[in-house]
Short mmCIF file of C-alpha atoms and ligand atoms in Angstrom, two decimals:
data_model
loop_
_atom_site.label_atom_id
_atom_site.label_comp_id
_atom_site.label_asym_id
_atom_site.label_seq_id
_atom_site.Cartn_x
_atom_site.Cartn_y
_atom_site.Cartn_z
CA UNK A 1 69.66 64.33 94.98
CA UNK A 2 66.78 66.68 96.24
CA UNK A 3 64.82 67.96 92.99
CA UNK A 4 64.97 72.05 93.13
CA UNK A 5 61.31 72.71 92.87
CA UNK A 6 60.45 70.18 95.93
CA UNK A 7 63.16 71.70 98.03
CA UNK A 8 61.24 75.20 97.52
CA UNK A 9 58.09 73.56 97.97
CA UNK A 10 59.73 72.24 101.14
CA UNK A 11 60.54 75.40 102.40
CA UNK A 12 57.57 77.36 101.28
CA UNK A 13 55.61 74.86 103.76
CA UNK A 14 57.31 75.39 106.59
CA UNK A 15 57.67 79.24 105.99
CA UNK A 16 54.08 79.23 105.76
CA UNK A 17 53.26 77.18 109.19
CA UNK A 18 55.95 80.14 110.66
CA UNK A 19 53.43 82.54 109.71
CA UNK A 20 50.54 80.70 110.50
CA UNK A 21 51.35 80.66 114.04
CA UNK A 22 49.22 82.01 117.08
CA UNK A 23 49.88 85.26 118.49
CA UNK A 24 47.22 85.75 120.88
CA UNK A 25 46.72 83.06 123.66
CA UNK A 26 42.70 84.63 123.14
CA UNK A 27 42.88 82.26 119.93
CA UNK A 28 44.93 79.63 121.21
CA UNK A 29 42.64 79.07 124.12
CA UNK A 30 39.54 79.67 122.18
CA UNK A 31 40.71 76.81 119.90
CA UNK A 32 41.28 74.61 123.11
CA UNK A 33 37.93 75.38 124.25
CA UNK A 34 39.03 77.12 127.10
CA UNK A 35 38.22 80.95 128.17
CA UNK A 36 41.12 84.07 128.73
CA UNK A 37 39.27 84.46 132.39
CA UNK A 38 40.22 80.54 133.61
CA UNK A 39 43.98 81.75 133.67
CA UNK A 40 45.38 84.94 135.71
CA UNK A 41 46.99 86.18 132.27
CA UNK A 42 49.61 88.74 132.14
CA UNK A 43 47.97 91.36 129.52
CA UNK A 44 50.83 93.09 128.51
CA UNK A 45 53.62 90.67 128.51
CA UNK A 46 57.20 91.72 128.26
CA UNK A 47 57.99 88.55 126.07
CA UNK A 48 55.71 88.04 122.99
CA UNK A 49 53.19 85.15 122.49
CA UNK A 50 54.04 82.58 119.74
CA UNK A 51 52.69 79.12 119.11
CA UNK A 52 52.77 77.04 116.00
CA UNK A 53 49.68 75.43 114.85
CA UNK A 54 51.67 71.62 114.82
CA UNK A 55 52.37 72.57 118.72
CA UNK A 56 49.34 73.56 120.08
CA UNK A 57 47.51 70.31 118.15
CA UNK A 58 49.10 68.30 120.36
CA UNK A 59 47.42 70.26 123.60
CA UNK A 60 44.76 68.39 125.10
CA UNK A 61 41.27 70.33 124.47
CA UNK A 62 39.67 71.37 127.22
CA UNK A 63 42.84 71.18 129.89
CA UNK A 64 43.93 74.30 131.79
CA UNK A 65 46.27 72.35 132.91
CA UNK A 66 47.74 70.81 129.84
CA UNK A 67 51.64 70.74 130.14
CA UNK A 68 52.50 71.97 126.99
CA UNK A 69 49.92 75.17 126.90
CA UNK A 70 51.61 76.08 130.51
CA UNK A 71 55.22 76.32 128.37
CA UNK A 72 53.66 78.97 126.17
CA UNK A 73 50.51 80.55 128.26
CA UNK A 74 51.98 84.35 129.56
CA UNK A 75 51.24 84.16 133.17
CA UNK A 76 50.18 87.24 135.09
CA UNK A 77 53.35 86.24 137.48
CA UNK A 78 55.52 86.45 135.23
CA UNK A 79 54.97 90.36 136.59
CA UNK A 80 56.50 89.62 139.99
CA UNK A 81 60.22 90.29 140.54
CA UNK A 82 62.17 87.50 142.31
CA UNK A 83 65.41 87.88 144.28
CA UNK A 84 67.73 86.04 142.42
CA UNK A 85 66.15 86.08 139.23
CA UNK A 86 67.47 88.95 136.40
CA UNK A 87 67.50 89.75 132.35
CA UNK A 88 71.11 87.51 132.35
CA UNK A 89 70.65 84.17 134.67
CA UNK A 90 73.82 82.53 133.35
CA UNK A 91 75.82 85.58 133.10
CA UNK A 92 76.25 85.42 129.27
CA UNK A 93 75.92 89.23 128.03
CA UNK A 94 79.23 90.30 129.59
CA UNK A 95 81.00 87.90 127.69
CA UNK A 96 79.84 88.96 124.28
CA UNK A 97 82.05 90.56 122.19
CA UNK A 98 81.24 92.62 118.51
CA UNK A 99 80.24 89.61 117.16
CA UNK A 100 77.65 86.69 117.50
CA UNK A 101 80.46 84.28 119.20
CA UNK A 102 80.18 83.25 122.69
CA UNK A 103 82.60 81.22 123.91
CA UNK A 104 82.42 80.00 127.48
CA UNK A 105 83.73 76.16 127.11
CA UNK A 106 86.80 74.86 126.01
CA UNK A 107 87.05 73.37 122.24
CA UNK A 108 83.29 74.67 121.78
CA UNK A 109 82.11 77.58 120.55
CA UNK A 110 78.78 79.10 120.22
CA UNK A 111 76.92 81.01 117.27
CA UNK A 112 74.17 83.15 117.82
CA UNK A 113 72.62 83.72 115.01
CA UNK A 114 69.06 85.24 115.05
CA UNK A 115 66.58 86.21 118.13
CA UNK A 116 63.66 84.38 116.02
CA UNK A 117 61.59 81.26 117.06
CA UNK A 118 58.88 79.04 116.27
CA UNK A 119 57.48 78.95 119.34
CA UNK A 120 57.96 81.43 122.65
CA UNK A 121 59.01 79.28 125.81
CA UNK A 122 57.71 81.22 129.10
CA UNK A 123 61.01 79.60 130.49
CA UNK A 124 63.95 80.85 128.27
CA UNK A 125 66.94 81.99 129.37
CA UNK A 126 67.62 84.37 126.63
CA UNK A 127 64.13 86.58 127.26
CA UNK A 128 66.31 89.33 127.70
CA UNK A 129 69.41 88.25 125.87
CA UNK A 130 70.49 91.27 123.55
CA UNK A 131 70.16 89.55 120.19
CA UNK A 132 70.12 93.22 118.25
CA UNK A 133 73.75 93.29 119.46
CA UNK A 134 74.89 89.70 118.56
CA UNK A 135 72.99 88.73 114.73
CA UNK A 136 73.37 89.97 111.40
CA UNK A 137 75.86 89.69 108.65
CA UNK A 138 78.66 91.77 109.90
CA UNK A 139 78.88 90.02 113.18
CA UNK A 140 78.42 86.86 111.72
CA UNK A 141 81.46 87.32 109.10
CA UNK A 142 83.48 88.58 112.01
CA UNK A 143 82.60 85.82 114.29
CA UNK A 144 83.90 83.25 111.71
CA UNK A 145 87.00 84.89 111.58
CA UNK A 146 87.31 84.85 115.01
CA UNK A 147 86.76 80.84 114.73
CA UNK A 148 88.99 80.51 111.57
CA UNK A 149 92.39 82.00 114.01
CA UNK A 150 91.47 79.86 117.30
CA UNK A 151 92.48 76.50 116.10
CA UNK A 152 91.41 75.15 119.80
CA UNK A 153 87.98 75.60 118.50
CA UNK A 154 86.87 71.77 117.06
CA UNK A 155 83.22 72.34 117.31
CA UNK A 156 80.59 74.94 116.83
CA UNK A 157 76.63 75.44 118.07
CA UNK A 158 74.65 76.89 116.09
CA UNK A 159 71.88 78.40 118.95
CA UNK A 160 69.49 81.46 118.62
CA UNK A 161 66.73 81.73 118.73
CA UNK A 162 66.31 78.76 116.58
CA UNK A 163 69.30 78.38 114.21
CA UNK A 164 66.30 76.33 111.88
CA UNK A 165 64.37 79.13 111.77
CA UNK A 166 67.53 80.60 109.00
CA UNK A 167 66.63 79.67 105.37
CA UNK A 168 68.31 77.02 103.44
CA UNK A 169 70.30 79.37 101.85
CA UNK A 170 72.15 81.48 104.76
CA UNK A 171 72.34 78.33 106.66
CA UNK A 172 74.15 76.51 103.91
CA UNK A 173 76.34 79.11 103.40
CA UNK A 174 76.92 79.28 106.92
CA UNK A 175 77.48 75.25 106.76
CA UNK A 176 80.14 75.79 103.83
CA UNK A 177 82.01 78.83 105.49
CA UNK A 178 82.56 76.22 108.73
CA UNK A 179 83.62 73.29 106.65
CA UNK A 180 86.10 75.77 105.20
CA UNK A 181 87.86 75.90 108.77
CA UNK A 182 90.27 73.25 109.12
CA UNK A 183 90.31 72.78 112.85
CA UNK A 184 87.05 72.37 113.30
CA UNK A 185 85.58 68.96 113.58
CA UNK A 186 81.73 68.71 115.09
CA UNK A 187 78.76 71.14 114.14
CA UNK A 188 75.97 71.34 116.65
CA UNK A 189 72.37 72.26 116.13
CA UNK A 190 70.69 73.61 118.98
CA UNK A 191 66.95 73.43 117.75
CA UNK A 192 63.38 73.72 119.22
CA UNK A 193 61.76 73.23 115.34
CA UNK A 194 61.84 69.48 115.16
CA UNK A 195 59.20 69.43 117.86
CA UNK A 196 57.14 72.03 117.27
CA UNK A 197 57.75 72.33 113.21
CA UNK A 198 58.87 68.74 112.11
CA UNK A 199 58.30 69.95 108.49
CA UNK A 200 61.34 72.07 109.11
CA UNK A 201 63.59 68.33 108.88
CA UNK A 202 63.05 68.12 105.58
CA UNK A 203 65.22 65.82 102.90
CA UNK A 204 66.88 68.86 101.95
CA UNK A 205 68.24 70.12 105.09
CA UNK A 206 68.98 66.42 106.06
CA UNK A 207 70.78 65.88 102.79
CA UNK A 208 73.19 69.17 103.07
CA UNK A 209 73.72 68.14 106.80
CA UNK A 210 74.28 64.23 106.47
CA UNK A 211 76.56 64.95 103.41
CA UNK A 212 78.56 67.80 105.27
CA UNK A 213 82.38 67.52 106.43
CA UNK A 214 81.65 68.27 109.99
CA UNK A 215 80.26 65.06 112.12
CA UNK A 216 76.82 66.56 113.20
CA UNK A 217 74.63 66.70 116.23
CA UNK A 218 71.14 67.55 116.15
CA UNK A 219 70.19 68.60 120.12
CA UNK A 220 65.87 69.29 120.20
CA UNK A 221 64.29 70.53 122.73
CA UNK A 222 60.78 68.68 124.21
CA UNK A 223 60.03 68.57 127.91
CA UNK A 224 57.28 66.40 127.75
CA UNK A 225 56.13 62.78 126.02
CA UNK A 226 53.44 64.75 124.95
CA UNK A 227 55.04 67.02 122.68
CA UNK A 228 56.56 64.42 120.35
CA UNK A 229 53.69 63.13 117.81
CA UNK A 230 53.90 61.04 115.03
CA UNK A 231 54.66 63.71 112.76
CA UNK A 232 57.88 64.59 114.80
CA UNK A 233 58.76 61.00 115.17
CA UNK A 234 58.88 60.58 111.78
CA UNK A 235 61.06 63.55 110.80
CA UNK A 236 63.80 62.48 113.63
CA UNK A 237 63.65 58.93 112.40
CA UNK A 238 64.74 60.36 109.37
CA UNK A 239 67.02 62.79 110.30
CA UNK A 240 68.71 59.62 112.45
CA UNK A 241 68.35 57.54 109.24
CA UNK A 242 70.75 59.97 107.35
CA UNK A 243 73.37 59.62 109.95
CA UNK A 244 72.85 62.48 112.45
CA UNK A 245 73.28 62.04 115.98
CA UNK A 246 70.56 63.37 117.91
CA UNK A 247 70.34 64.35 121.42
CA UNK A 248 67.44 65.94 123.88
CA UNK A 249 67.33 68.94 126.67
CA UNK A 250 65.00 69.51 128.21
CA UNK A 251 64.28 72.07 131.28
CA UNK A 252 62.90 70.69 134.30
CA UNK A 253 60.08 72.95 135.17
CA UNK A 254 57.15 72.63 137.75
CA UNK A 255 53.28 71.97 136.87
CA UNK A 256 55.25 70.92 133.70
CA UNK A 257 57.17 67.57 134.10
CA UNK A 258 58.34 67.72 137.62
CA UNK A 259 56.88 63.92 138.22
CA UNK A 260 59.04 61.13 137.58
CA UNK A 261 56.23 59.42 135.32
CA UNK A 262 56.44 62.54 133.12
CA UNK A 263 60.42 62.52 132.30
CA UNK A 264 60.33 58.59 132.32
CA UNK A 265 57.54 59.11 129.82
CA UNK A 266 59.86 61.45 127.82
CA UNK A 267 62.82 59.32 127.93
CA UNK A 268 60.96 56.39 126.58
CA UNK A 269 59.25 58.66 124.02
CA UNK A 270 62.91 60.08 122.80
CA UNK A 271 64.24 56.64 122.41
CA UNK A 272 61.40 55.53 119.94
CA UNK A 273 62.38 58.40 117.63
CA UNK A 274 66.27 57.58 117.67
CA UNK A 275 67.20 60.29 119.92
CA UNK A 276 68.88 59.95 123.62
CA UNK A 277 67.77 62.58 126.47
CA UNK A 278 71.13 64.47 126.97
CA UNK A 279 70.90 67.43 129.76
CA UNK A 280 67.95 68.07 131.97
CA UNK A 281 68.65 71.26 133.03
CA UNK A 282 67.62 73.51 136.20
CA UNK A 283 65.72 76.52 135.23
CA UNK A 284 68.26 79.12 134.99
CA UNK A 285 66.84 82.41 136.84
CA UNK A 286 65.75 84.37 134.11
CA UNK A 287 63.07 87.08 135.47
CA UNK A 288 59.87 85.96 135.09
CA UNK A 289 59.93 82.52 135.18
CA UNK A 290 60.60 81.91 139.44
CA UNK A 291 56.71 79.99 139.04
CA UNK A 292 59.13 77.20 137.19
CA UNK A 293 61.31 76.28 139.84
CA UNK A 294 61.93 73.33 141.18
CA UNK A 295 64.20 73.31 143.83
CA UNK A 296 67.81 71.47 144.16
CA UNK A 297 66.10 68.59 146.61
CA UNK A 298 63.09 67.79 144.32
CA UNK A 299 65.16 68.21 141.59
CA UNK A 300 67.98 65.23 142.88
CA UNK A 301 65.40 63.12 144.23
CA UNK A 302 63.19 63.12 140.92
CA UNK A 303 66.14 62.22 138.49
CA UNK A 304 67.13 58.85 141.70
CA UNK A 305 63.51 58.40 141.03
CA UNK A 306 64.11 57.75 137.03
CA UNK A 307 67.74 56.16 137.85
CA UNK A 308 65.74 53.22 139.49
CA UNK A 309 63.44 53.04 136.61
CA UNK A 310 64.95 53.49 133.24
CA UNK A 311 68.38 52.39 131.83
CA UNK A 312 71.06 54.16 132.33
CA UNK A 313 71.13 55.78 128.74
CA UNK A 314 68.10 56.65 129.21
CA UNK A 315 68.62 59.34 132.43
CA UNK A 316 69.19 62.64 131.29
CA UNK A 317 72.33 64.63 133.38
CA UNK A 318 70.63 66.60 135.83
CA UNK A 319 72.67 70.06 135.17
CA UNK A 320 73.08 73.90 136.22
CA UNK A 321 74.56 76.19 134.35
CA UNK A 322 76.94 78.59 136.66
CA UNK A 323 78.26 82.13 135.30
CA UNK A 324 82.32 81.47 134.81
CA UNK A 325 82.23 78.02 135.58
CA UNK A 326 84.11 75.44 133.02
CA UNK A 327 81.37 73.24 132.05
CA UNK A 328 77.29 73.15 132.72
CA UNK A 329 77.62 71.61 136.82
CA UNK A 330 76.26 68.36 137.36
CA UNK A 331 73.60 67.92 140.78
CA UNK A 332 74.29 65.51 142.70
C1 PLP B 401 75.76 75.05 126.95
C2 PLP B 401 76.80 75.71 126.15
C3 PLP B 401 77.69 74.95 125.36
C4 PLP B 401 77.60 73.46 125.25
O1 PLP B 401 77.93 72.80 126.42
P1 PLP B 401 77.93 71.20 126.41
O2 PLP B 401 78.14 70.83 127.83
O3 PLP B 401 79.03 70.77 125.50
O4 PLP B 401 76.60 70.78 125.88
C5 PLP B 401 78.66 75.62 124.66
N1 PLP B 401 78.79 76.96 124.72
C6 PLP B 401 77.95 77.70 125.45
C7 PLP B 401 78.16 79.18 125.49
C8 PLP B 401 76.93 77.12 126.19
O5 PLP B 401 76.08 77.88 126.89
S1 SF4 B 402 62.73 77.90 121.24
FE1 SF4 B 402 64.55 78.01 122.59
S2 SF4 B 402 65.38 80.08 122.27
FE2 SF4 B 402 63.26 80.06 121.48
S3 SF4 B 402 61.98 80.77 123.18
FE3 SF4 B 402 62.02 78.50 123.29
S4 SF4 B 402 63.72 78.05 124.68
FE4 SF4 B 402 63.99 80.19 124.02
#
């Protein structure tokens, strides 16, 4: 039993490091001790800045190079147009309907339920993704009907944006409305705010989750050893201490963690917080991010690399999502 004033205190925390964020790298960098004119930055970027205080912490001062400040740093090439690379890489905004449903996989189903974040990833595949079209109340009552009259449906993602970044309340709700639907079975979490807002994993969010209907998986994002702390540890010790499954993807993504000793680093990092690295996934060609690509060869040879190092459960599937194909496509 969470006490109601320490769940509110809970939240007002975490609310408050939301709006405590950086939006200007000027400040970020200033804090790193580093100056605007050691990076070519793009001065009017296209996809906003945002950094939260718990993330940037774990930068190392002084680095231009620092792996986690090049996953949030607005690049002046992000500028340059790339053939190959457009506003919808994995072909997802044809296959939205009215509502905030997309459904591309059998027996899964995905909810899409705000365009907010903690944190901006240079990288994402939803830059350009039409959120204004797909969130709110309407659509989100209309997608659960949808879900309520296809019993093939067992589980649902919640994805964004970050689902986390929903208050208790609407997610709750949201929680009870799916437990409501017979046929389904699993809930997913797709989140980024365990890494860089462990506050966010709470005992009251761990409570309603752990003591749900639905058998849940909690999948974070971190690219890098780097970006897990002790802070972040602890909250996915505990959220894997209440009973939820957790998972990792990560992107694979040059000047980033394109070295075997970084994603054997991750993996071992992951597994001392409870969680097991799940999909490493090729950078799907979202415009403005070609400066992130590793290619197919690299890519292969990095993840034989970490086969011949790590045990087995601790490789990540080397993936690529493909428009209209039936699953995300393992590389060989
Ligand atoms: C990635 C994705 C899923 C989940 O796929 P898994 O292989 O089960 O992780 C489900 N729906 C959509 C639309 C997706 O993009
Ligand atoms: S947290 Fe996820 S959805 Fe948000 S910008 Fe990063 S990759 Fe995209």
């Amino acid at each position: 039993m969470i006490a109601r004033s320490s769940a509110a205190e809970e939240s007002a925390a975490w609310r408050k490091a939301l709006r405590d964020a950086y939006r200007e790298p000027a400040s970020l960098l200033d804090d790193l001790g580093l100056a605007s004119s050691d990076f070519d930055l793009d001065p009017a970027p296209r996809f906003p800045f945002r950094v939260t205080r718990e993330y940037a912490a774990r930068m190392v001062h002084g680095d231009a190079r620092d792996p986690l400040l090049r996953q949030v740093l607005p690049l002046a090439q992000e500028g340059e147009e790339h053939a190959g690379f457009d506003g919808d890489p994995v072909g997802e905004h044809a296959r939205l309907g009215d509502d905030s449903l997309l459904v591309k996989y059998s027996g899964r189903a995905l909810l899409v339920l705000t365009g907010a974040c903690a944190i901006h990833c240079r990288y994402c595949f939803r830059r350009e993704f039409p959120y204004a079209d797909t969130t709110g109340q309407r659509r989100l009552g209309r997608a659960l009907e949808r879900l309520a009259a296809d019993s093939a449906v067992e589980e649902v993602i919640l994805s964004g944006g970050d689902p986390l970044v929903l208050d208790d309340g609407p997610l709750f709700a949201l929680v009870e409305a799916l437990e409501a639907i017979p046929h389904l079975r699993r809930l997913r979490l797709h989140s980024r705010l365990p890494v860089v807002l462990p506050a966010r994993l709470g005992p009251a969010l761990l409570a309603r989750l752990a003591a749900g209907r639905l058998a849940t998986v909690l999948v974070i994002h971190a690219n890098h050893a780097n970006e897990l702390d002790e802070a972040t540890l602890a909250a996915l010790r505990a959220a894997r201490a209440a009973g939820l499954t957790l998972l990792n993807q990560s992107v694979l993504l040059a000047g980033v963690n394109d070295s075997a000793d970084a994603l054997a680093a991750l993996s071992t990092r992951l597994f001392e917080a409870g969680v097991l690295p799940y999909y490493l996934h090729q950078l799907d060609p979202v415009r403005g991010t070609a400066h992130f690509a590793v290619d197919d060869g690299r890519a292969s040879a990095l993840v034989d690399d970490l086969r011949a190092r790590l045990p087995g459960y601790l490789v990540p599937r080397l993936v690529r999502e493909v428009a209209g194909a039936p699953a995300k496509l393992p590389l060989p």
